[in-house]
mmCIF file of C-alpha atoms in Angstrom:
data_model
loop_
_atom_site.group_PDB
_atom_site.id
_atom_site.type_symbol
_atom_site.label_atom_id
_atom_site.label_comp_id
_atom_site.label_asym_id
_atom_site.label_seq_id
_atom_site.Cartn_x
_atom_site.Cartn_y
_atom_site.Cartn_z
ATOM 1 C CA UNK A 9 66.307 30.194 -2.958
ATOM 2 C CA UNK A 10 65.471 26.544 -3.569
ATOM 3 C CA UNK A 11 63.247 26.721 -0.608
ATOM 4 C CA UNK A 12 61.658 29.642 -1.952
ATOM 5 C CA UNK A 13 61.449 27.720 -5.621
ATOM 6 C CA UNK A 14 59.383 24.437 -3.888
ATOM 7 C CA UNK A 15 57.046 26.265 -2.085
ATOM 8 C CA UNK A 16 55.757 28.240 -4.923
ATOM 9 C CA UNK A 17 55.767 25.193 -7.255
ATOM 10 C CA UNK A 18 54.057 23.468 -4.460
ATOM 11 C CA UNK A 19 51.578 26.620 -4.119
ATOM 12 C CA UNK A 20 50.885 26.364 -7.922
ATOM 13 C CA UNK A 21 50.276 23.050 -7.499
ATOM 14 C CA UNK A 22 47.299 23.133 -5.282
ATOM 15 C CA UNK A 23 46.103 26.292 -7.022
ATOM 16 C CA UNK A 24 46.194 23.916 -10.420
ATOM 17 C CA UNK A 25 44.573 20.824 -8.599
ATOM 18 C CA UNK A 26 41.897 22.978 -6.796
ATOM 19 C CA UNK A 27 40.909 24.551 -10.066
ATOM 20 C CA UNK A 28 40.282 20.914 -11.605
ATOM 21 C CA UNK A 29 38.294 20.284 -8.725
ATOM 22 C CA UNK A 30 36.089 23.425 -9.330
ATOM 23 C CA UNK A 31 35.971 22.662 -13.011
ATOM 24 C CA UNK A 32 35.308 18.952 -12.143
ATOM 25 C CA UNK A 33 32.196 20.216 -9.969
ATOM 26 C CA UNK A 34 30.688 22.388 -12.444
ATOM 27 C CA UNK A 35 30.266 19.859 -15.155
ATOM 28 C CA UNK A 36 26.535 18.951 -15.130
ATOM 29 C CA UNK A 37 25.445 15.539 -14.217
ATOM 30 C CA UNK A 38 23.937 13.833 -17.515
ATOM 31 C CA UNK A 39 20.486 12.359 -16.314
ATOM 32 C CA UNK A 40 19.185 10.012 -19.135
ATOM 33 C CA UNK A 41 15.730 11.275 -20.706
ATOM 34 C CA UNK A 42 13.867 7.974 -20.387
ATOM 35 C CA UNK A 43 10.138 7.522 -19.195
ATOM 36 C CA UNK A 44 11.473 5.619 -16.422
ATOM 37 C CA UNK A 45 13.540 8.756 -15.279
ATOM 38 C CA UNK A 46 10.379 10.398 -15.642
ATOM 39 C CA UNK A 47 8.039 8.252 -13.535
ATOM 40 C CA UNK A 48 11.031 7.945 -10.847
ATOM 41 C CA UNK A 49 8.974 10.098 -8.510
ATOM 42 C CA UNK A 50 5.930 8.175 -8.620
ATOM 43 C CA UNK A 51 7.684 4.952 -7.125
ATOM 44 C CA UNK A 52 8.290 6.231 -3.589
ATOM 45 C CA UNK A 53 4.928 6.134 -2.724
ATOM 46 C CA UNK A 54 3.171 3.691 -5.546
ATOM 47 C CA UNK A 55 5.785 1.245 -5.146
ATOM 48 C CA UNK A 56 8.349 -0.222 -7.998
ATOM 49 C CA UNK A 57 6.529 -0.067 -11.116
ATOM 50 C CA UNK A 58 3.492 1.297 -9.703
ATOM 51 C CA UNK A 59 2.634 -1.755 -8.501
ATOM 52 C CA UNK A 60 1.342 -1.677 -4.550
ATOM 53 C CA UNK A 61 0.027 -4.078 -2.475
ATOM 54 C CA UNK A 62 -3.519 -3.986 -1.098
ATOM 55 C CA UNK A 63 -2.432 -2.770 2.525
ATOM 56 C CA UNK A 64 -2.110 0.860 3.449
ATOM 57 C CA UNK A 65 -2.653 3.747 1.081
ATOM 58 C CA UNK A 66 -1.237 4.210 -1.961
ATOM 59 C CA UNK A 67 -3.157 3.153 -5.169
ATOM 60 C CA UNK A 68 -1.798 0.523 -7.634
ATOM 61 C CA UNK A 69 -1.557 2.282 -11.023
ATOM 62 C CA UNK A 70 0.391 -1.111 -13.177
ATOM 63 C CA UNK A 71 -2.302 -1.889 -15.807
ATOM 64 C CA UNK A 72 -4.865 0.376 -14.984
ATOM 65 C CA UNK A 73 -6.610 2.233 -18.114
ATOM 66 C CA UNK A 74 -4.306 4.593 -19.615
ATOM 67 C CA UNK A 75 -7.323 7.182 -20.077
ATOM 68 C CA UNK A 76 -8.408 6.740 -15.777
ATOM 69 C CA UNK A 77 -4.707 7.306 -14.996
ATOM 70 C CA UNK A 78 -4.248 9.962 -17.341
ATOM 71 C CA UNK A 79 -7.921 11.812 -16.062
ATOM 72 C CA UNK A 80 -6.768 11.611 -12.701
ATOM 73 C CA UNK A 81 -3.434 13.465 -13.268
ATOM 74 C CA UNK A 82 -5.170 16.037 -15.184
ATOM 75 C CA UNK A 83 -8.047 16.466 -12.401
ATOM 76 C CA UNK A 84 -4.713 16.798 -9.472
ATOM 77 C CA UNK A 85 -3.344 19.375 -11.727
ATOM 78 C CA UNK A 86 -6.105 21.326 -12.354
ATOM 79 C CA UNK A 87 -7.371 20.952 -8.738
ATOM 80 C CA UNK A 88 -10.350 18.546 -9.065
ATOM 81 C CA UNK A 89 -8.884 16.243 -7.171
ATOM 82 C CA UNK A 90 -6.769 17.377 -3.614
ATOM 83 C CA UNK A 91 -3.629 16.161 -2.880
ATOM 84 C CA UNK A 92 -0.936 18.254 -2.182
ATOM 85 C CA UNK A 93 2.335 16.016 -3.394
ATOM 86 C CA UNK A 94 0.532 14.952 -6.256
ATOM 87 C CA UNK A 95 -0.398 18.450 -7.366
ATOM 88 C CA UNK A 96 3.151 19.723 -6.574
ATOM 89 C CA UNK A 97 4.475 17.074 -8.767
ATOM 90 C CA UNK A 98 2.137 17.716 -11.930
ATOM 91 C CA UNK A 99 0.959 21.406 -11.627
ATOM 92 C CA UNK A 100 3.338 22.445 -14.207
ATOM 93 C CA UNK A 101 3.094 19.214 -16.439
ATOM 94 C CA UNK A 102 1.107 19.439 -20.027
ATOM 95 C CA UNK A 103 -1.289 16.875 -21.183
ATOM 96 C CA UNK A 104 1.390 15.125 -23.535
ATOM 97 C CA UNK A 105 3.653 14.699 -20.797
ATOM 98 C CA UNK A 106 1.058 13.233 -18.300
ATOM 99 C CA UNK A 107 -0.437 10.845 -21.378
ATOM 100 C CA UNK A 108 2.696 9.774 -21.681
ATOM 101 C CA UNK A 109 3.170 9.069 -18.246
ATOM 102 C CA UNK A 110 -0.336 6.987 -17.775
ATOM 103 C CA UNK A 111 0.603 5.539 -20.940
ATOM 104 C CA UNK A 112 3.862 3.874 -19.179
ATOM 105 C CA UNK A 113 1.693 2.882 -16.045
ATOM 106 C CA UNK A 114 -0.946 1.077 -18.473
ATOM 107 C CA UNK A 115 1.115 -0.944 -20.324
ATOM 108 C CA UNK A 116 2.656 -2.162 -16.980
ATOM 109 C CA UNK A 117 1.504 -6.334 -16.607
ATOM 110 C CA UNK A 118 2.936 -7.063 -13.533
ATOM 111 C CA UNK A 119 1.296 -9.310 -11.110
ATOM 112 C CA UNK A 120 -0.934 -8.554 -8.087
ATOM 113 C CA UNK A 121 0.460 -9.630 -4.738
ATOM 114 C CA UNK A 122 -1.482 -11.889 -2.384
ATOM 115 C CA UNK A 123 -4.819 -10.152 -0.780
ATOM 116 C CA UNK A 124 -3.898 -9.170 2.546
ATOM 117 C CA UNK A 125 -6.664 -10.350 5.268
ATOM 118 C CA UNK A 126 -8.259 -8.107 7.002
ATOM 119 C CA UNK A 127 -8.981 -9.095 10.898
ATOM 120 C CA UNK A 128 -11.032 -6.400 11.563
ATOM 121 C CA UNK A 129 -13.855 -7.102 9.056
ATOM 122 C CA UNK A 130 -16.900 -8.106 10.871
ATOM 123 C CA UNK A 131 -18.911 -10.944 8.990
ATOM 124 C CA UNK A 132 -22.188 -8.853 8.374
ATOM 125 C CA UNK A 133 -20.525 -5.809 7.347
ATOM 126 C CA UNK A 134 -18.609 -7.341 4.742
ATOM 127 C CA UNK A 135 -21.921 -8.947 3.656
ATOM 128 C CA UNK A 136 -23.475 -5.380 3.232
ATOM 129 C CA UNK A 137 -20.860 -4.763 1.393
ATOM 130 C CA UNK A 138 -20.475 -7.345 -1.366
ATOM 131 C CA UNK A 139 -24.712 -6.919 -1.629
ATOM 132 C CA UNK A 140 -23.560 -2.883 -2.710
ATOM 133 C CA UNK A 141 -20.707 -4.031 -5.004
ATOM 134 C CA UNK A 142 -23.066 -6.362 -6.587
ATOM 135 C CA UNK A 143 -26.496 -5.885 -6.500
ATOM 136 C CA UNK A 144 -26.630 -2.295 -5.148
ATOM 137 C CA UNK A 145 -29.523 -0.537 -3.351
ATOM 138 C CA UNK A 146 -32.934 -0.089 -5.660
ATOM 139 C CA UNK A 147 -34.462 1.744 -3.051
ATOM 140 C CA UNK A 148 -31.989 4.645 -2.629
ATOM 141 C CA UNK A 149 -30.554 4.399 -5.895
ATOM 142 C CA UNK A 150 -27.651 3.109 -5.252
ATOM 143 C CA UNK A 151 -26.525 1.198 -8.532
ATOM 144 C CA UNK A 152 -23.926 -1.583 -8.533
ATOM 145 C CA UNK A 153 -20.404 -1.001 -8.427
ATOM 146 C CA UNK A 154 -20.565 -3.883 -11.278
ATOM 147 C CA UNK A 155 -22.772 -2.086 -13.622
ATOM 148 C CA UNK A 156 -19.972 0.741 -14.076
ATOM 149 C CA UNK A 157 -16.629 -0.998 -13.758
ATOM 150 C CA UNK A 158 -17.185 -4.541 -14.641
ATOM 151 C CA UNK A 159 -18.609 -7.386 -13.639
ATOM 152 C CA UNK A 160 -15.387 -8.496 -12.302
ATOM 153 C CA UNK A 161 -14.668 -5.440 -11.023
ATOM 154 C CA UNK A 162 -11.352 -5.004 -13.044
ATOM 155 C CA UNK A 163 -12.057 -1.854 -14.980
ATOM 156 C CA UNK A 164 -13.476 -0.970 -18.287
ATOM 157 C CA UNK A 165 -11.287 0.509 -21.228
ATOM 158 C CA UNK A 166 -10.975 3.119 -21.870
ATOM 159 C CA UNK A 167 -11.191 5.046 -18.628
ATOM 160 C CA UNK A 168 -13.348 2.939 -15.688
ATOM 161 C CA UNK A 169 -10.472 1.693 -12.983
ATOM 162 C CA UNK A 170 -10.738 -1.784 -11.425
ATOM 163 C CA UNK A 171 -11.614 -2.071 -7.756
ATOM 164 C CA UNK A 172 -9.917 -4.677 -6.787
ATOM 165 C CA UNK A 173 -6.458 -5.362 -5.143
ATOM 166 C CA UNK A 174 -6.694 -1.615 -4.106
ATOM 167 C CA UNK A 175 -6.099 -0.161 0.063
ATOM 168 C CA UNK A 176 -8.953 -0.397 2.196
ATOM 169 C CA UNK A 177 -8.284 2.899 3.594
ATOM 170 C CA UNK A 178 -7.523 4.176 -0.012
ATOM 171 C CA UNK A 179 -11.543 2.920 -1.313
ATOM 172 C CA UNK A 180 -13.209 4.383 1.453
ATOM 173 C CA UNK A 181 -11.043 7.798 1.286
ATOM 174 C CA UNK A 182 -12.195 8.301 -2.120
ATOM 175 C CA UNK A 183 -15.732 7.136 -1.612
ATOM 176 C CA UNK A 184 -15.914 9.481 1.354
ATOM 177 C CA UNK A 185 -14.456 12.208 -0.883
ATOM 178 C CA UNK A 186 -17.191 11.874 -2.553
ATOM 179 C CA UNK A 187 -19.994 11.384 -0.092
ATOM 180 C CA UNK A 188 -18.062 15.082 1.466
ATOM 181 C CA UNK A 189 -17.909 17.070 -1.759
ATOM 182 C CA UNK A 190 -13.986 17.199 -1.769
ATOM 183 C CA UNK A 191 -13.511 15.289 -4.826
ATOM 184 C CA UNK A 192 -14.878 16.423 -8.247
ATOM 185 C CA UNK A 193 -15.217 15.186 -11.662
ATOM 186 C CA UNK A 194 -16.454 16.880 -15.028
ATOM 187 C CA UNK A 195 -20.045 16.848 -15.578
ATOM 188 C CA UNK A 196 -22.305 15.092 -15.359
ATOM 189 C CA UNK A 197 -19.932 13.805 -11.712
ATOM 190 C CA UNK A 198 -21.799 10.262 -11.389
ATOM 191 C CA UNK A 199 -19.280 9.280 -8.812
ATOM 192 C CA UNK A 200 -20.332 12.587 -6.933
ATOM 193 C CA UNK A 201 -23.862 11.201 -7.390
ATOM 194 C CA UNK A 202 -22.875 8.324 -5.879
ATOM 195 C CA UNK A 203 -21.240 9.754 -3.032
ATOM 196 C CA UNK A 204 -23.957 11.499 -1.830
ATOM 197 C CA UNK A 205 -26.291 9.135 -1.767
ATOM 198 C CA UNK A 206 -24.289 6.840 0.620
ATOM 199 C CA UNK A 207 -24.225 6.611 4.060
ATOM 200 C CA UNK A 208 -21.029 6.276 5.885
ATOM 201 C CA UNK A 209 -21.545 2.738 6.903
ATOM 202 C CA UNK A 210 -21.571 1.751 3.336
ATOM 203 C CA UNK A 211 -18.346 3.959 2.121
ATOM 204 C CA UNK A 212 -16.609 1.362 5.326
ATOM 205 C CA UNK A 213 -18.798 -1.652 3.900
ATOM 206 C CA UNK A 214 -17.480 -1.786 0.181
ATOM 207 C CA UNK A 215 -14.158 -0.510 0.796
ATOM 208 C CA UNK A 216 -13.703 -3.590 3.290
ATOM 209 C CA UNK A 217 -15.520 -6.038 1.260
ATOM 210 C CA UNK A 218 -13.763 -4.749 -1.856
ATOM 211 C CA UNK A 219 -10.353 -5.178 -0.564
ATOM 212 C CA UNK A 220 -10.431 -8.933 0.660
ATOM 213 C CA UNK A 221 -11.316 -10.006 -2.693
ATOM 214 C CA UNK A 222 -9.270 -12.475 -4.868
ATOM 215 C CA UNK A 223 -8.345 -10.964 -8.409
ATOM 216 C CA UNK A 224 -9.727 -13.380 -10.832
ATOM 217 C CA UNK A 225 -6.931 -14.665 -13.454
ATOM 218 C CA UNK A 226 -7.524 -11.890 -16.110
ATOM 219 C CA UNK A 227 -6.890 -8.635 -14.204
ATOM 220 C CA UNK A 228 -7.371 -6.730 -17.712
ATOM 221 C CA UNK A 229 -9.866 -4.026 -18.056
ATOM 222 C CA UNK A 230 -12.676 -5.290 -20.518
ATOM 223 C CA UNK A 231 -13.771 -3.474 -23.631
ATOM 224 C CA UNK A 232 -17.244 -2.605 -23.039
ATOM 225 C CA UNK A 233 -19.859 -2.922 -20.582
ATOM 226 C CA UNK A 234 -22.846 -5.865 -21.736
ATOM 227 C CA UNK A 235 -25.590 -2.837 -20.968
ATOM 228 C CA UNK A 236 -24.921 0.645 -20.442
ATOM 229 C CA UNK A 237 -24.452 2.599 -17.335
ATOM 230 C CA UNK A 238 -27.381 2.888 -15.215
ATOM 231 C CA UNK A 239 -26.029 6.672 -14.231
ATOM 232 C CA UNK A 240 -24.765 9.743 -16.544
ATOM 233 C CA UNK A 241 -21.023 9.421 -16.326
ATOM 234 C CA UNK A 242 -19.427 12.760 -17.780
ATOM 235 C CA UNK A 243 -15.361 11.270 -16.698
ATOM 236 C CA UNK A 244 -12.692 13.355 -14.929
ATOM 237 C CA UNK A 245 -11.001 15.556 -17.783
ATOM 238 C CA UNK A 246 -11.868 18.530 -20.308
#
């Protein structure tokens, strides 16, 4: 009878311990609602804090303009711009919450890393390409990359990115984007203008030349340009 007595006290208590357990594993885990929760995503591949280096891919997105950042999440959700992670991760997102988002990136001031050389860069191709970046091409129409984002080439508020400290191969995918049609912009597209009126040798020439250059001490995006843009610029969002 005792026998009997222990093994069903000992039966009722795993029944009562294994009940806890299920009741333990159905209480929801409380994730905090902070903007860094939210932007948690965004650091696998643009690095802690958005802040990259200028090897590989991945964009930097610390300090840039809050309206570039935000236009480009609004042109990967609404499938002006192609990239299948990034639209996966915004398609459902509404303008507040992506403002929001490139408002968090913007106000980043973090500093950039040291340029990282590039051994491959032949001498006269990076020549060609510093004459594009800042004198352009009169004769096909090419204008500066200076006359649009700066004559340091850090951006103009409120939504003209910086150049500089940004992936070789990440320049000269966009440019080529362009140059190919696969990346689009609201009208009137100047970058698409752009695009097509380069020849592949250039997309390689400013993305190489762009990405060995120092960033001068302030990284900031100015105010305003000194004269205005030499091309219809219509930006990247409704």
């Amino acid at each position: 009878m005792r026998m009997r007595l222990r093994s069903a006290a000992a039966a009722l208590l795993l029944l009562a311990s294994g009940m806890a357990s299920v009741a333990g594993a159905a209480t929801p885990t409380t994730v905090p609602d902070t903007i860094e929760q939210r932007v948690a995503a965004c650091i696998a591949c643009h690095g802690r804090e958005g802040a990259t280096t200028n090897a590989g891919y991945f964009p930097r997105l610390a300090g840039k303009p809050a309206g570039y950042l935000f236009n480009q999440l609004v042109s990967f959700r609404d499938g002006r711009r192609f990239n299948s992670d990034m639209t996966y991760m915004v398609q459902h997102l509404s303008d507040d919450y992506l403002r929001e988002m490139a408002e968090y990136f913007a106000g980043l001031d973090l500093p950039y890393p040291p340029i990282s050389p590039l051994s491959d860069a032949k001498p006269e191709v990076l020549e060609r390409g510093r004459v594009l970046a800042l004198q352009g091409d009169a004769e096909r129409r090419l204008p500066a990359c200076v006359q649009c984002h700066g004559a340091a080439l850090t951006g103009v508020q409120p939504a003209t990115p910086g150049l500089l400290g940004l992936p070789r191969l990440y320049v000269a995918s966009q440019l080529g984007a362009w140059l190919t049609n696969d990346r689009h912009a609201v009208a009137p597209d100047c970058m698409a203008e752009v695009g097509r009126r380069m020849w592949t040798s250039d997309v390689n020439a400013v993305a190489s030349w762009l990405a060995t250059q120092p960033m001068p001490a302030n990284t900031k995006a100015v105010a305003s340009l000194p004269a205005p843009m030499p091309i219809a610029c219509g930006g990247t969002s409704k």
